[in-house]
PDB file of N, CA, C and O in Angstrom:
ATOM      1  N   MET A  24     -48.754  -6.508  -3.467  1.00 78.00           N
ATOM      2  CA  MET A  24     -49.082  -6.481  -1.887  1.00 78.00           C
ATOM      3  C   MET A  24     -47.694  -7.114  -1.106  1.00 78.00           C
ATOM      4  O   MET A  24     -46.952  -7.959  -1.494  1.00 78.00           O
ATOM      5  N   LYS A  25     -47.205  -6.330  -0.364  1.00 82.00           N
ATOM      6  CA  LYS A  25     -46.030  -6.402   0.440  1.00 82.00           C
ATOM      7  C   LYS A  25     -46.459  -6.301   1.979  1.00 82.00           C
ATOM      8  O   LYS A  25     -46.838  -5.492   2.403  1.00 82.00           O
ATOM      9  N   ALA A  26     -45.827  -7.150   2.872  1.00 83.00           N
ATOM     10  CA  ALA A  26     -45.861  -7.144   4.305  1.00 83.00           C
ATOM     11  C   ALA A  26     -44.731  -7.628   5.045  1.00 83.00           C
ATOM     12  O   ALA A  26     -43.913  -8.804   4.395  1.00 83.00           O
ATOM     13  N   GLU A  27     -44.408  -7.143   5.957  1.00 82.00           N
ATOM     14  CA  GLU A  27     -43.319  -7.463   6.708  1.00 82.00           C
ATOM     15  C   GLU A  27     -43.476  -7.424   8.206  1.00 82.00           C
ATOM     16  O   GLU A  27     -44.290  -6.551   8.680  1.00 82.00           O
ATOM     17  N   VAL A  28     -43.099  -8.418   8.988  1.00 82.00           N
ATOM     18  CA  VAL A  28     -43.291  -8.639  10.271  1.00 82.00           C
ATOM     19  C   VAL A  28     -42.016  -9.089  11.127  1.00 82.00           C
ATOM     20  O   VAL A  28     -41.344 -10.002  10.666  1.00 82.00           O
ATOM     21  N   SER A  29     -41.807  -8.282  12.352  1.00 79.00           N
ATOM     22  CA  SER A  29     -40.419  -8.635  13.188  1.00 79.00           C
ATOM     23  C   SER A  29     -40.918  -9.234  14.274  1.00 79.00           C
ATOM     24  O   SER A  29     -42.043  -8.530  15.167  1.00 79.00           O
ATOM     25  N   VAL A  30     -40.505 -10.279  14.848  1.00 80.00           N
ATOM     26  CA  VAL A  30     -40.823 -10.974  16.070  1.00 80.00           C
ATOM     27  C   VAL A  30     -39.403 -11.027  16.897  1.00 80.00           C
ATOM     28  O   VAL A  30     -38.413 -11.474  16.193  1.00 80.00           O
ATOM     29  N   GLY A  31     -39.498 -10.572  18.165  1.00 72.00           N
ATOM     30  CA  GLY A  31     -38.385 -10.776  19.252  1.00 72.00           C
ATOM     31  C   GLY A  31     -38.490 -10.031  20.219  1.00 72.00           C
ATOM     32  O   GLY A  31     -39.229  -8.907  20.197  1.00 72.00           O
ATOM     33  N   SER A  32     -37.370 -10.068  20.919  1.00 67.00           N
ATOM     34  CA  SER A  32     -37.171  -8.679  22.115  1.00 67.00           C
ATOM     35  C   SER A  32     -36.468  -7.618  21.513  1.00 67.00           C
ATOM     36  O   SER A  32     -35.984  -7.714  20.380  1.00 67.00           O
ATOM     37  N   ALA A  33     -36.768  -6.646  22.299  1.00 67.00           N
ATOM     38  CA  ALA A  33     -35.950  -5.322  21.970  1.00 67.00           C
ATOM     39  C   ALA A  33     -34.406  -5.533  22.488  1.00 67.00           C
ATOM     40  O   ALA A  33     -33.741  -4.434  22.299  1.00 67.00           O
ATOM     41  N   LYS A  34     -34.314  -6.470  23.264  1.00 72.00           N
ATOM     42  CA  LYS A  34     -32.814  -6.691  23.409  1.00 72.00           C
ATOM     43  C   LYS A  34     -31.798  -6.673  22.359  1.00 72.00           C
ATOM     44  O   LYS A  34     -32.141  -7.556  21.258  1.00 72.00           O
ATOM     45  N   SER A  35     -30.747  -6.066  22.402  1.00 72.00           N
ATOM     46  CA  SER A  35     -29.936  -6.110  21.185  1.00 72.00           C
ATOM     47  C   SER A  35     -28.973  -7.189  20.818  1.00 72.00           C
ATOM     48  O   SER A  35     -28.633  -7.767  19.835  1.00 72.00           O
ATOM     49  N   ASN A  36     -28.856  -8.268  22.032  1.00 77.00           N
ATOM     50  CA  ASN A  36     -28.093  -9.480  21.894  1.00 77.00           C
ATOM     51  C   ASN A  36     -28.911 -10.679  21.457  1.00 77.00           C
ATOM     52  O   ASN A  36     -28.548 -11.775  21.073  1.00 77.00           O
ATOM     53  N   GLU A  37     -30.318 -10.453  21.223  1.00 81.00           N
ATOM     54  CA  GLU A  37     -31.129 -11.659  21.079  1.00 81.00           C
ATOM     55  C   GLU A  37     -31.599 -11.339  19.552  1.00 81.00           C
ATOM     56  O   GLU A  37     -31.577 -10.628  18.937  1.00 81.00           O
ATOM     57  N   THR A  38     -31.831 -12.796  18.924  1.00 83.00           N
ATOM     58  CA  THR A  38     -32.012 -13.073  17.576  1.00 83.00           C
ATOM     59  C   THR A  38     -33.477 -12.232  17.286  1.00 83.00           C
ATOM     60  O   THR A  38     -34.469 -12.529  17.966  1.00 83.00           O
ATOM     61  N   GLN A  39     -33.378 -11.360  16.103  1.00 86.00           N
ATOM     62  CA  GLN A  39     -34.514 -10.799  15.553  1.00 86.00           C
ATOM     63  C   GLN A  39     -35.059 -11.809  14.446  1.00 86.00           C
ATOM     64  O   GLN A  39     -34.490 -12.072  13.733  1.00 86.00           O
ATOM     65  N   HIS A  40     -36.298 -12.218  14.556  1.00 90.00           N
ATOM     66  CA  HIS A  40     -36.955 -13.133  13.502  1.00 90.00           C
ATOM     67  C   HIS A  40     -37.890 -12.164  12.814  1.00 90.00           C
ATOM     68  O   HIS A  40     -38.660 -11.555  13.251  1.00 90.00           O
ATOM     69  N   LYS A  41     -37.445 -12.026  11.411  1.00 92.00           N
ATOM     70  CA  LYS A  41     -38.169 -11.219  10.411  1.00 92.00           C
ATOM     71  C   LYS A  41     -38.936 -12.295   9.366  1.00 92.00           C
ATOM     72  O   LYS A  41     -38.177 -13.107   8.798  1.00 92.00           O
ATOM     73  N   PHE A  42     -40.095 -11.876   9.105  1.00 94.00           N
ATOM     74  CA  PHE A  42     -40.765 -12.572   8.046  1.00 94.00           C
ATOM     75  C   PHE A  42     -41.315 -11.522   7.221  1.00 94.00           C
ATOM     76  O   PHE A  42     -41.939 -10.253   7.336  1.00 94.00           O
ATOM     77  N   GLY A  43     -41.309 -11.829   5.673  1.00 94.00           N
ATOM     78  CA  GLY A  43     -41.640 -10.935   4.535  1.00 94.00           C
ATOM     79  C   GLY A  43     -42.473 -11.838   3.733  1.00 94.00           C
ATOM     80  O   GLY A  43     -42.163 -12.981   3.316  1.00 94.00           O
ATOM     81  N   PHE A  44     -43.604 -11.086   3.066  1.00 94.00           N
ATOM     82  CA  PHE A  44     -44.529 -12.001   2.452  1.00 94.00           C
ATOM     83  C   PHE A  44     -44.920 -10.868   1.296  1.00 94.00           C
ATOM     84  O   PHE A  44     -44.971  -9.740   1.511  1.00 94.00           O
ATOM     85  N   ASN A  45     -44.622 -11.463  -0.160  1.00 93.00           N
ATOM     86  CA  ASN A  45     -44.735 -10.391  -1.350  1.00 93.00           C
ATOM     87  C   ASN A  45     -45.576 -11.188  -2.201  1.00 93.00           C
ATOM     88  O   ASN A  45     -45.179 -12.422  -2.628  1.00 93.00           O
ATOM     89  N   VAL A  46     -46.708 -10.551  -2.783  1.00 92.00           N
ATOM     90  CA  VAL A  46     -47.588 -11.219  -3.881  1.00 92.00           C
ATOM     91  C   VAL A  46     -47.607 -10.258  -5.149  1.00 92.00           C
ATOM     92  O   VAL A  46     -47.698  -8.988  -4.816  1.00 92.00           O
ATOM     93  N   GLN A  47     -46.959 -10.703  -6.132  1.00 91.00           N
ATOM     94  CA  GLN A  47     -47.090  -9.938  -7.351  1.00 91.00           C
ATOM     95  C   GLN A  47     -47.844 -10.652  -8.269  1.00 91.00           C
ATOM     96  O   GLN A  47     -47.868 -11.436  -8.989  1.00 91.00           O
ATOM     97  N   ALA A  48     -49.373  -9.983  -8.288  1.00 88.00           N
ATOM     98  CA  ALA A  48     -50.286 -10.480  -9.072  1.00 88.00           C
ATOM     99  C   ALA A  48     -50.015 -10.676 -10.602  1.00 88.00           C
ATOM    100  O   ALA A  48     -50.513 -11.448 -11.230  1.00 88.00           O
ATOM    101  N   VAL A  49     -49.439  -9.484 -11.015  1.00 89.00           N
ATOM    102  CA  VAL A  49     -49.148  -9.273 -12.412  1.00 89.00           C
ATOM    103  C   VAL A  49     -48.413 -10.455 -13.015  1.00 89.00           C
ATOM    104  O   VAL A  49     -48.436 -11.055 -13.975  1.00 89.00           O
ATOM    105  N   GLN A  50     -47.250 -10.658 -12.266  1.00 88.00           N
ATOM    106  CA  GLN A  50     -46.148 -11.852 -12.353  1.00 88.00           C
ATOM    107  C   GLN A  50     -46.606 -13.097 -12.147  1.00 88.00           C
ATOM    108  O   GLN A  50     -46.034 -14.166 -12.409  1.00 88.00           O
ATOM    109  N   ALA A  51     -47.774 -13.092 -11.501  1.00 91.00           N
ATOM    110  CA  ALA A  51     -48.422 -14.516 -10.904  1.00 91.00           C
ATOM    111  C   ALA A  51     -47.391 -15.239  -9.937  1.00 91.00           C
ATOM    112  O   ALA A  51     -47.098 -16.357 -10.202  1.00 91.00           O
ATOM    113  N   SER A  52     -46.706 -14.375  -9.075  1.00 93.00           N
ATOM    114  CA  SER A  52     -45.665 -15.019  -8.290  1.00 93.00           C
ATOM    115  C   SER A  52     -45.916 -14.720  -6.729  1.00 93.00           C
ATOM    116  O   SER A  52     -46.535 -13.558  -6.448  1.00 93.00           O
ATOM    117  N   THR A  53     -45.388 -15.448  -5.704  1.00 95.00           N
ATOM    118  CA  THR A  53     -45.472 -15.170  -4.442  1.00 95.00           C
ATOM    119  C   THR A  53     -44.163 -15.504  -3.817  1.00 95.00           C
ATOM    120  O   THR A  53     -43.445 -16.322  -4.338  1.00 95.00           O
ATOM    121  N   GLU A  54     -43.735 -14.678  -2.769  1.00 95.00           N
ATOM    122  CA  GLU A  54     -42.350 -14.810  -2.068  1.00 95.00           C
ATOM    123  C   GLU A  54     -42.604 -14.808  -0.620  1.00 95.00           C
ATOM    124  O   GLU A  54     -43.326 -13.918  -0.073  1.00 95.00           O
ATOM    125  N   LEU A  55     -42.090 -15.627   0.188  1.00 96.00           N
ATOM    126  CA  LEU A  55     -42.037 -15.639   1.603  1.00 96.00           C
ATOM    127  C   LEU A  55     -40.482 -15.745   1.946  1.00 96.00           C
ATOM    128  O   LEU A  55     -39.864 -16.567   1.822  1.00 96.00           O
ATOM    129  N   LYS A  56     -40.271 -14.588   2.940  1.00 96.00           N
ATOM    130  CA  LYS A  56     -38.708 -14.625   3.599  1.00 96.00           C
ATOM    131  C   LYS A  56     -38.720 -14.901   4.671  1.00 96.00           C
ATOM    132  O   LYS A  56     -39.774 -14.142   5.529  1.00 96.00           O
ATOM    133  N   TYR A  57     -37.576 -15.312   5.215  1.00 95.00           N
ATOM    134  CA  TYR A  57     -37.513 -15.489   6.902  1.00 95.00           C
ATOM    135  C   TYR A  57     -35.945 -15.134   7.068  1.00 95.00           C
ATOM    136  O   TYR A  57     -34.887 -15.403   6.318  1.00 95.00           O
ATOM    137  N   SER A  58     -35.730 -14.414   8.021  1.00 93.00           N
ATOM    138  CA  SER A  58     -34.412 -14.215   8.553  1.00 93.00           C
ATOM    139  C   SER A  58     -34.277 -14.133  10.084  1.00 93.00           C
ATOM    140  O   SER A  58     -35.246 -13.597  10.705  1.00 93.00           O
ATOM    141  N   GLY A  59     -33.480 -14.625  10.698  1.00 89.00           N
ATOM    142  CA  GLY A  59     -33.225 -15.000  11.994  1.00 89.00           C
ATOM    143  C   GLY A  59     -32.013 -15.746  12.408  1.00 89.00           C
ATOM    144  O   GLY A  59     -30.966 -15.407  12.085  1.00 89.00           O
ATOM    145  N   TRP A  60     -32.381 -17.086  12.538  1.00 88.00           N
ATOM    146  CA  TRP A  60     -31.348 -18.132  12.821  1.00 88.00           C
ATOM    147  C   TRP A  60     -30.549 -18.336  11.641  1.00 88.00           C
ATOM    148  O   TRP A  60     -29.519 -18.694  11.594  1.00 88.00           O
ATOM    149  N   MET A  61     -31.348 -18.371  10.622  1.00 90.00           N
ATOM    150  CA  MET A  61     -30.627 -18.220   9.215  1.00 90.00           C
ATOM    151  C   MET A  61     -31.358 -17.543   8.213  1.00 90.00           C
ATOM    152  O   MET A  61     -32.393 -16.613   8.450  1.00 90.00           O
ATOM    153  N   GLN A  62     -31.067 -17.595   6.824  1.00 93.00           N
ATOM    154  CA  GLN A  62     -32.048 -16.859   5.735  1.00 93.00           C
ATOM    155  C   GLN A  62     -32.676 -18.015   5.055  1.00 93.00           C
ATOM    156  O   GLN A  62     -32.142 -18.914   4.608  1.00 93.00           O
ATOM    157  N   ALA A  63     -33.738 -17.776   4.768  1.00 96.00           N
ATOM    158  CA  ALA A  63     -34.800 -18.687   3.969  1.00 96.00           C
ATOM    159  C   ALA A  63     -35.631 -18.033   2.991  1.00 96.00           C
ATOM    160  O   ALA A  63     -36.017 -16.903   3.504  1.00 96.00           O
ATOM    161  N   VAL A  64     -35.906 -18.430   1.882  1.00 96.00           N
ATOM    162  CA  VAL A  64     -36.899 -17.819   1.149  1.00 96.00           C
ATOM    163  C   VAL A  64     -37.652 -19.157   0.354  1.00 96.00           C
ATOM    164  O   VAL A  64     -37.122 -20.056   0.007  1.00 96.00           O
ATOM    165  N   VAL A  65     -38.906 -18.821   0.113  1.00 96.00           N
ATOM    166  CA  VAL A  65     -39.952 -19.819  -0.771  1.00 96.00           C
ATOM    167  C   VAL A  65     -40.496 -18.935  -1.719  1.00 96.00           C
ATOM    168  O   VAL A  65     -41.072 -17.896  -1.382  1.00 96.00           O
ATOM    169  N   LYS A  66     -40.108 -19.330  -3.086  1.00 95.00           N
ATOM    170  CA  LYS A  66     -41.028 -18.682  -4.035  1.00 95.00           C
ATOM    171  C   LYS A  66     -41.856 -19.574  -4.925  1.00 95.00           C
ATOM    172  O   LYS A  66     -41.424 -20.573  -5.194  1.00 95.00           O
ATOM    173  N   TYR A  67     -43.106 -19.116  -5.230  1.00 95.00           N
ATOM    174  CA  TYR A  67     -43.699 -19.748  -6.174  1.00 95.00           C
ATOM    175  C   TYR A  67     -44.175 -18.803  -7.427  1.00 95.00           C
ATOM    176  O   TYR A  67     -44.647 -17.831  -7.279  1.00 95.00           O
ATOM    177  N   SER A  68     -44.104 -19.663  -8.684  1.00 93.00           N
ATOM    178  CA  SER A  68     -44.370 -18.992  -9.709  1.00 93.00           C
ATOM    179  C   SER A  68     -45.526 -19.658 -10.178  1.00 93.00           C
ATOM    180  O   SER A  68     -45.408 -20.796 -10.795  1.00 93.00           O
ATOM    181  N   ALA A  69     -46.922 -19.078 -10.507  1.00 92.00           N
ATOM    182  CA  ALA A  69     -47.834 -19.894 -11.059  1.00 92.00           C
ATOM    183  C   ALA A  69     -47.566 -19.971 -12.526  1.00 92.00           C
ATOM    184  O   ALA A  69     -48.355 -20.796 -13.209  1.00 92.00           O
ATOM    185  N   ARG A  70     -46.948 -18.908 -13.231  1.00 89.00           N
ATOM    186  CA  ARG A  70     -47.060 -18.924 -14.658  1.00 89.00           C
ATOM    187  C   ARG A  70     -46.000 -20.153 -14.959  1.00 89.00           C
ATOM    188  O   ARG A  70     -46.106 -20.762 -15.955  1.00 89.00           O
ATOM    189  N   ASP A  71     -44.959 -20.401 -14.176  1.00 87.00           N
ATOM    190  CA  ASP A  71     -43.906 -21.315 -14.314  1.00 87.00           C
ATOM    191  C   ASP A  71     -44.339 -22.775 -13.792  1.00 87.00           C
ATOM    192  O   ASP A  71     -43.850 -23.692 -14.047  1.00 87.00           O
ATOM    193  N   ARG A  72     -45.334 -22.667 -12.960  1.00 91.00           N
ATOM    194  CA  ARG A  72     -45.764 -23.735 -12.087  1.00 91.00           C
ATOM    195  C   ARG A  72     -44.562 -24.190 -11.277  1.00 91.00           C
ATOM    196  O   ARG A  72     -44.313 -25.628 -11.235  1.00 91.00           O
ATOM    197  N   ALA A  73     -43.806 -23.574 -10.750  1.00 92.00           N
ATOM    198  CA  ALA A  73     -42.459 -23.921 -10.130  1.00 92.00           C
ATOM    199  C   ALA A  73     -42.577 -23.285  -8.710  1.00 92.00           C
ATOM    200  O   ALA A  73     -43.115 -22.208  -8.273  1.00 92.00           O
ATOM    201  N   THR A  74     -41.925 -24.130  -7.684  1.00 95.00           N
ATOM    202  CA  THR A  74     -41.624 -23.576  -6.464  1.00 95.00           C
ATOM    203  C   THR A  74     -40.157 -23.506  -6.203  1.00 95.00           C
ATOM    204  O   THR A  74     -39.559 -24.762  -6.420  1.00 95.00           O
ATOM    205  N   VAL A  75     -39.600 -22.736  -5.524  1.00 94.00           N
ATOM    206  CA  VAL A  75     -38.161 -22.696  -5.115  1.00 94.00           C
ATOM    207  C   VAL A  75     -37.890 -22.623  -3.822  1.00 94.00           C
ATOM    208  O   VAL A  75     -38.632 -21.540  -3.234  1.00 94.00           O
ATOM    209  N   PHE A  76     -37.309 -23.475  -3.049  1.00 95.00           N
ATOM    210  CA  PHE A  76     -36.968 -23.200  -1.638  1.00 95.00           C
ATOM    211  C   PHE A  76     -35.371 -23.131  -1.326  1.00 95.00           C
ATOM    212  O   PHE A  76     -34.631 -23.879  -2.104  1.00 95.00           O
ATOM    213  N   GLU A  77     -35.098 -21.870  -0.736  1.00 95.00           N
ATOM    214  CA  GLU A  77     -33.640 -21.879  -0.530  1.00 95.00           C
ATOM    215  C   GLU A  77     -33.033 -21.421   1.037  1.00 95.00           C
ATOM    216  O   GLU A  77     -33.910 -20.510   1.406  1.00 95.00           O
ATOM    217  N   VAL A  78     -32.300 -21.969   1.448  1.00 96.00           N
ATOM    218  CA  VAL A  78     -31.834 -21.794   2.961  1.00 96.00           C
ATOM    219  C   VAL A  78     -30.224 -21.409   2.873  1.00 96.00           C
ATOM    220  O   VAL A  78     -29.621 -22.117   2.165  1.00 96.00           O
ATOM    221  N   ASN A  79     -29.957 -20.390   3.474  1.00 93.00           N
ATOM    222  CA  ASN A  79     -28.508 -20.220   3.227  1.00 93.00           C
ATOM    223  C   ASN A  79     -28.103 -19.535   4.739  1.00 93.00           C
ATOM    224  O   ASN A  79     -28.619 -19.006   5.518  1.00 93.00           O
ATOM    225  N   GLU A  80     -26.680 -19.597   4.887  1.00 91.00           N
ATOM    226  CA  GLU A  80     -26.074 -19.302   6.070  1.00 91.00           C
ATOM    227  C   GLU A  80     -24.709 -18.767   5.874  1.00 91.00           C
ATOM    228  O   GLU A  80     -24.054 -19.268   5.251  1.00 91.00           O
ATOM    229  N   LYS A  81     -24.430 -17.526   6.528  1.00 89.00           N
ATOM    230  CA  LYS A  81     -22.993 -17.003   6.389  1.00 89.00           C
ATOM    231  C   LYS A  81     -22.105 -17.791   7.295  1.00 89.00           C
ATOM    232  O   LYS A  81     -22.388 -18.180   8.280  1.00 89.00           O
ATOM    233  N   VAL A  82     -20.862 -18.156   6.390  1.00 89.00           N
ATOM    234  CA  VAL A  82     -20.015 -19.230   6.953  1.00 89.00           C
ATOM    235  C   VAL A  82     -18.584 -18.520   7.222  1.00 89.00           C
ATOM    236  O   VAL A  82     -17.780 -18.578   7.955  1.00 89.00           O
ATOM    237  N   LEU A  83     -18.376 -17.357   6.505  1.00 87.00           N
ATOM    238  CA  LEU A  83     -17.160 -16.608   6.580  1.00 87.00           C
ATOM    239  C   LEU A  83     -17.609 -15.025   6.246  1.00 87.00           C
ATOM    240  O   LEU A  83     -18.894 -14.755   5.996  1.00 87.00           O
ATOM    241  N   ASN A  84     -16.985 -14.291   6.453  1.00 87.00           N
ATOM    242  CA  ASN A  84     -17.204 -12.675   6.070  1.00 87.00           C
ATOM    243  C   ASN A  84     -18.041 -12.507   4.770  1.00 87.00           C
ATOM    244  O   ASN A  84     -18.911 -11.774   4.833  1.00 87.00           O
ATOM    245  N   ASN A  85     -17.664 -12.917   3.637  1.00 88.00           N
ATOM    246  CA  ASN A  85     -18.315 -12.873   2.532  1.00 88.00           C
ATOM    247  C   ASN A  85     -18.709 -14.129   1.555  1.00 88.00           C
ATOM    248  O   ASN A  85     -18.853 -13.883   0.434  1.00 88.00           O
ATOM    249  N   LYS A  86     -18.817 -15.178   2.499  1.00 91.00           N
ATOM    250  CA  LYS A  86     -19.281 -16.443   1.836  1.00 91.00           C
ATOM    251  C   LYS A  86     -20.515 -16.866   2.714  1.00 91.00           C
ATOM    252  O   LYS A  86     -20.648 -16.920   3.851  1.00 91.00           O
ATOM    253  N   ASP A  87     -21.542 -17.492   1.660  1.00 91.00           N
ATOM    254  CA  ASP A  87     -22.706 -18.210   2.395  1.00 91.00           C
ATOM    255  C   ASP A  87     -22.719 -19.435   1.927  1.00 91.00           C
ATOM    256  O   ASP A  87     -22.529 -19.725   0.686  1.00 91.00           O
ATOM    257  N   LEU A  88     -23.022 -20.380   2.723  1.00 93.00           N
ATOM    258  CA  LEU A  88     -23.585 -21.746   2.372  1.00 93.00           C
ATOM    259  C   LEU A  88     -24.883 -22.030   2.019  1.00 93.00           C
ATOM    260  O   LEU A  88     -25.700 -21.465   2.820  1.00 93.00           O
ATOM    261  N   PHE A  89     -25.385 -22.606   0.986  1.00 94.00           N
ATOM    262  CA  PHE A  89     -26.718 -22.594   0.639  1.00 94.00           C
ATOM    263  C   PHE A  89     -27.204 -24.031   0.191  1.00 94.00           C
ATOM    264  O   PHE A  89     -26.492 -24.744  -0.258  1.00 94.00           O
ATOM    265  N   LEU A  90     -28.580 -24.223   0.365  1.00 95.00           N
ATOM    266  CA  LEU A  90     -29.317 -25.306  -0.241  1.00 95.00           C
ATOM    267  C   LEU A  90     -30.496 -24.819  -0.889  1.00 95.00           C
ATOM    268  O   LEU A  90     -31.053 -24.051  -0.196  1.00 95.00           O
ATOM    269  N   ASN A  91     -30.475 -25.333  -2.048  1.00 93.00           N
ATOM    270  CA  ASN A  91     -31.628 -24.936  -3.032  1.00 93.00           C
ATOM    271  C   ASN A  91     -32.390 -26.206  -3.461  1.00 93.00           C
ATOM    272  O   ASN A  91     -31.802 -26.830  -3.930  1.00 93.00           O
ATOM    273  N   HIS A  92     -33.914 -25.969  -3.604  1.00 95.00           N
ATOM    274  CA  HIS A  92     -34.419 -27.017  -3.959  1.00 95.00           C
ATOM    275  C   HIS A  92     -35.684 -26.494  -4.964  1.00 95.00           C
ATOM    276  O   HIS A  92     -36.344 -25.488  -4.472  1.00 95.00           O
ATOM    277  N   THR A  93     -35.653 -26.651  -6.263  1.00 93.00           N
ATOM    278  CA  THR A  93     -36.744 -26.289  -7.194  1.00 93.00           C
ATOM    279  C   THR A  93     -37.573 -27.328  -7.638  1.00 93.00           C
ATOM    280  O   THR A  93     -37.019 -28.411  -7.827  1.00 93.00           O
ATOM    281  N   ALA A  94     -38.726 -27.132  -7.567  1.00 92.00           N
ATOM    282  CA  ALA A  94     -39.715 -28.424  -7.951  1.00 92.00           C
ATOM    283  C   ALA A  94     -40.679 -27.958  -8.764  1.00 92.00           C
ATOM    284  O   ALA A  94     -41.214 -26.755  -8.749  1.00 92.00           O
ATOM    285  N   ASN A  95     -41.092 -28.278 -10.020  1.00 87.00           N
ATOM    286  CA  ASN A  95     -42.316 -28.088 -10.912  1.00 87.00           C
ATOM    287  C   ASN A  95     -42.781 -29.456 -11.200  1.00 87.00           C
ATOM    288  O   ASN A  95     -42.360 -30.785 -10.874  1.00 87.00           O
ATOM    289  N   SER A  96     -43.788 -29.521 -12.344  1.00 83.00           N
ATOM    290  CA  SER A  96     -44.566 -30.617 -12.623  1.00 83.00           C
ATOM    291  C   SER A  96     -43.729 -31.571 -13.251  1.00 83.00           C
ATOM    292  O   SER A  96     -43.930 -32.784 -13.447  1.00 83.00           O
ATOM    293  N   ASP A  97     -42.390 -31.166 -13.844  1.00 85.00           N
ATOM    294  CA  ASP A  97     -41.682 -32.343 -14.701  1.00 85.00           C
ATOM    295  C   ASP A  97     -40.456 -32.748 -13.673  1.00 85.00           C
ATOM    296  O   ASP A  97     -40.018 -33.981 -13.880  1.00 85.00           O
ATOM    297  N   GLU A  98     -39.801 -32.168 -12.800  1.00 86.00           N
ATOM    298  CA  GLU A  98     -38.642 -32.531 -11.964  1.00 86.00           C
ATOM    299  C   GLU A  98     -38.602 -31.939 -10.684  1.00 86.00           C
ATOM    300  O   GLU A  98     -39.128 -30.693 -10.548  1.00 86.00           O
ATOM    301  N   GLY A  99     -37.629 -32.399  -9.884  1.00 90.00           N
ATOM    302  CA  GLY A  99     -37.243 -31.701  -8.675  1.00 90.00           C
ATOM    303  C   GLY A  99     -35.563 -31.762  -8.776  1.00 90.00           C
ATOM    304  O   GLY A  99     -35.177 -32.576  -9.022  1.00 90.00           O
ATOM    305  N   LYS A 100     -35.175 -30.654  -8.432  1.00 91.00           N
ATOM    306  CA  LYS A 100     -33.699 -30.245  -8.506  1.00 91.00           C
ATOM    307  C   LYS A 100     -33.285 -29.746  -7.197  1.00 91.00           C
ATOM    308  O   LYS A 100     -33.799 -28.724  -6.706  1.00 91.00           O
ATOM    309  N   SER A 101     -31.992 -30.383  -6.529  1.00 93.00           N
ATOM    310  CA  SER A 101     -31.661 -29.741  -5.170  1.00 93.00           C
ATOM    311  C   SER A 101     -30.051 -29.473  -5.554  1.00 93.00           C
ATOM    312  O   SER A 101     -29.378 -30.131  -6.414  1.00 93.00           O
ATOM    313  N   ASN A 102     -29.520 -28.282  -5.021  1.00 90.00           N
ATOM    314  CA  ASN A 102     -28.248 -28.032  -5.143  1.00 90.00           C
ATOM    315  C   ASN A 102     -27.477 -27.396  -3.751  1.00 90.00           C
ATOM    316  O   ASN A 102     -28.433 -26.947  -2.930  1.00 90.00           O
ATOM    317  N   VAL A 103     -26.316 -27.831  -3.373  1.00 94.00           N
ATOM    318  CA  VAL A 103     -25.745 -27.298  -2.173  1.00 94.00           C
ATOM    319  C   VAL A 103     -24.441 -26.587  -2.884  1.00 94.00           C
ATOM    320  O   VAL A 103     -23.829 -27.034  -3.920  1.00 94.00           O
ATOM    321  N   GLY A 104     -24.267 -25.548  -2.447  1.00 93.00           N
ATOM    322  CA  GLY A 104     -23.067 -24.685  -2.814  1.00 93.00           C
ATOM    323  C   GLY A 104     -22.494 -23.542  -1.807  1.00 93.00           C
ATOM    324  O   GLY A 104     -23.171 -23.579  -0.959  1.00 93.00           O
ATOM    325  N   LEU A 105     -21.674 -23.009  -2.230  1.00 91.00           N
ATOM    326  CA  LEU A 105     -20.802 -21.881  -1.570  1.00 91.00           C
ATOM    327  C   LEU A 105     -21.008 -20.701  -2.356  1.00 91.00           C
ATOM    328  O   LEU A 105     -20.432 -20.597  -3.725  1.00 91.00           O
ATOM    329  N   ARG A 106     -21.681 -19.527  -1.954  1.00 89.00           N
ATOM    330  CA  ARG A 106     -21.766 -18.339  -2.562  1.00 89.00           C
ATOM    331  C   ARG A 106     -20.951 -17.156  -2.051  1.00 89.00           C
ATOM    332  O   ARG A 106     -21.055 -17.144  -0.607  1.00 89.00           O
ATOM    333  N   TRP A 107     -20.264 -16.362  -2.679  1.00 88.00           N
ATOM    334  CA  TRP A 107     -19.451 -15.350  -2.015  1.00 88.00           C
ATOM    335  C   TRP A 107     -19.582 -14.060  -2.842  1.00 88.00           C
ATOM    336  O   TRP A 107     -19.873 -14.077  -3.955  1.00 88.00           O
ATOM    337  N   ASN A 108     -19.336 -12.789  -2.185  1.00 82.00           N
ATOM    338  CA  ASN A 108     -19.604 -11.650  -2.729  1.00 82.00           C
ATOM    339  C   ASN A 108     -18.299 -11.142  -2.851  1.00 82.00           C
ATOM    340  O   ASN A 108     -17.483 -11.117  -1.786  1.00 82.00           O
ATOM    341  N   TRP A 109     -17.985 -10.273  -3.873  1.00 78.00           N
ATOM    342  CA  TRP A 109     -16.730  -9.703  -4.055  1.00 78.00           C
ATOM    343  C   TRP A 109     -16.720  -8.460  -3.259  1.00 78.00           C
ATOM    344  O   TRP A 109     -17.029  -7.497  -3.470  1.00 78.00           O
TER     345      TRP A 109
END
């Protein structure tokens, strides 16, 4: 099941807020995405019993600054980094 919602004004200079929701029953996973002021995603995998949260923001033409946090029953791990596309 997949659903997307856009919230915002029809004016071209205003921020468009978009939410996406995706459930994959066979893979036992769920994903929630947000784009607007920033990019964010939350993923949950019942099979792995893990949740991943990531926020990223474009800082240069082809570079994104990101914060990622992964939590499962054994540990919690956070990363901050710079990602770029070639």
